[in-house]
Amino acid sequence: MANKAFTLTDPESGRTSELPVVEGTLGTPGLDIRKLNGEMDVFTYDPAFTATCSCESRITYIDGANGVLLYRGYPVDQLAEKSSFLEVAYLLLYGELPDQGQLDEFVNAITRHTMLNESLTKFFDGFHYDAHPMAMLTGIVGSLSAFYHDTTDIRDPEHREIFARRMIAKMPTIAAAAYKHSVGQPKMYPSNDLDYTSNFLRMLFAVPAERYEVDPIAAKALDVLFILHADHEQNASTSTVRLAGSTGCNPYAAIASGIAALWGPAHGGANEAVLTMLNQIGDVSQVPKFIEKAKDKNDPFRLMGFGHRVYKNFDPRATIIRGYCHQVLEHMGMENHPLFELAMELERIALEDDYFKERKLYPNVDFYSGIIYQALGIPVNMFTPMFAIARTVGWAAHWCEMQNDPGMRIGRPRQIYTGSPKRDYAPIDKR
Ligand code: SDX
């Protein structure tokens, strides 16, 4: 669309502004409004940025109407079936699938960065046993820059690469250590002879007192879940990482801001909220009552795991995870898992209800992931840390992409001011 532009006209003054159309490779084009304020003395207004592109990116593409998700152009269902989480991490970070030598070097580097600085492990002792693991993740990751002065020159490509590899490598160790702290068990060191997800499961569940055998079916299911959660364009936590990173803060601080944003139940906290909701519903007979609560504007209850800002069709990740659910539950001998049966019945009833159909509210990635995590024996308050482990790859890839952008500037949205006009201070006896 060479040089296509929209013309905006001020109905009062007749002034006009040409808004160039910015075309991507795929998807909806955007209007470049950067000159608008200067030419027309107006801002655009888009609370929650529902129709605003904050950047150009080559990492992930989502087609919400058709339920399409591509990582560097590869459909996520093909990657889930044929790739591995670390190979997908390489793809998201470097833009291309690795050859065998590149993959071996990357996996080896990640494996050898999984340990934490021994002083850092002492930070966990400052948390009460009942601290939420996401609180610990936010604090510990935010402290990492205190240990790595040698790699926080954000202008140095080598420093950026070391940060990304270090962050991806250490997140499972930090998450497992947070869980161990919450149950009062000794933290397990990583084992370099295990693959990424097997290593995480061992650090999560093993105790020094006995041998621990990783269940390969569990490790494979987790690897697929991590692939599906690895990135998702400009979602709330990734946008938070980009905005924080645009100030030039160190990358660990930017990732810590992403962890904090992910924690919310409207975002990554939804997988934990889905299990809480299913346990609250308790029985299939209660489903109609809770569906009515979800539709009631005066009731804050929402059907957690349903709806999405972008997908107005099935979330492709939910479809894949739903299939895996059956496999994992069967393997665990839990095919008649009451929560899974309840989830399937809830999905069936919701998808027949006009309220959900009219609003295109379909199950999202969080609806089924919690059930698999529960079947794998992962405690509910560790569900969002699982999401954080996987999304660390996306956060790191977007942070690196932004730092590589010569046009990067500090993010600074404006507002429509609706407060009091200028007024003078009144002495207290005159108020
Ligand atoms: C993730 O952005 C991403 O990519 C996120 C994510 C990623 O990979 O990074 O995909 C991960 O965060 C998935 C979403 C997980 N969240 C949940 O499952 C929480 C439950 N879902 C809702 O909170 C909600 O659907 C959102 C937050 C996901 C989306 O909210 P929107 O786009 O702002 O939609 P909305 O709140 O404006 O809702 C539109 C309408 C409203 O009704 P009306 O005012 O039109 O009458 O739909 C209703 C809402 O009340 N609605 C729901 C609902 N979700 C929306 N009603 C009942 N239950 C729900 N879950």
Short mmCIF file of N, CA and C in Angstrom, two decimals, residues 112 120 132 137 151 165 197 274 277 279 322 350 352 416:
data_model
loop_
_atom_site.label_atom_id
_atom_site.label_comp_id
_atom_site.label_asym_id
_atom_site.label_seq_id
_atom_site.Cartn_x
_atom_site.Cartn_y
_atom_site.Cartn_z
N ARG A 112 24.14 -24.51 31.68
CA ARG A 112 25.23 -24.08 32.58
C ARG A 112 25.00 -22.72 33.22
N LEU A 120 22.27 -15.24 46.74
CA LEU A 120 20.89 -14.94 46.33
C LEU A 120 19.92 -15.93 46.94
N HIS A 132 3.30 -15.65 48.68
CA HIS A 132 2.92 -16.21 47.39
C HIS A 132 4.19 -16.33 46.53
N LEU A 137 9.16 -14.40 43.30
CA LEU A 137 9.72 -14.26 41.95
C LEU A 137 9.99 -12.80 41.63
N THR A 151 27.00 -7.40 33.21
CA THR A 151 26.21 -7.55 31.96
C THR A 151 24.97 -6.68 32.01
N ARG A 165 19.95 -15.32 28.07
CA ARG A 165 20.24 -16.74 28.37
C ARG A 165 20.20 -16.99 29.88
N THR A 197 12.86 -29.04 31.20
CA THR A 197 11.62 -29.22 31.97
C THR A 197 11.79 -30.35 32.98
N VAL A 274 -8.76 -20.04 37.70
CA VAL A 274 -9.65 -21.05 37.11
C VAL A 274 -9.84 -22.20 38.08
N MET A 277 -11.94 -21.16 40.91
CA MET A 277 -13.34 -21.08 40.46
C MET A 277 -13.96 -22.47 40.35
N ASN A 279 -13.14 -25.19 41.89
CA ASN A 279 -13.36 -25.71 43.25
C ASN A 279 -14.53 -25.00 43.91
N ARG A 322 -6.21 -28.58 25.56
CA ARG A 322 -7.39 -29.43 25.85
C ARG A 322 -7.09 -30.87 25.43
N ALA A 350 -21.30 -23.00 28.63
CA ALA A 350 -20.98 -21.58 28.33
C ALA A 350 -21.05 -21.34 26.83
N GLU A 352 -22.83 -22.68 24.69
CA GLU A 352 -24.22 -22.71 24.15
C GLU A 352 -25.00 -21.48 24.57
N ILE A 416 -6.47 12.43 28.98
CA ILE A 416 -7.50 13.47 28.91
C ILE A 416 -7.74 13.90 30.36
#
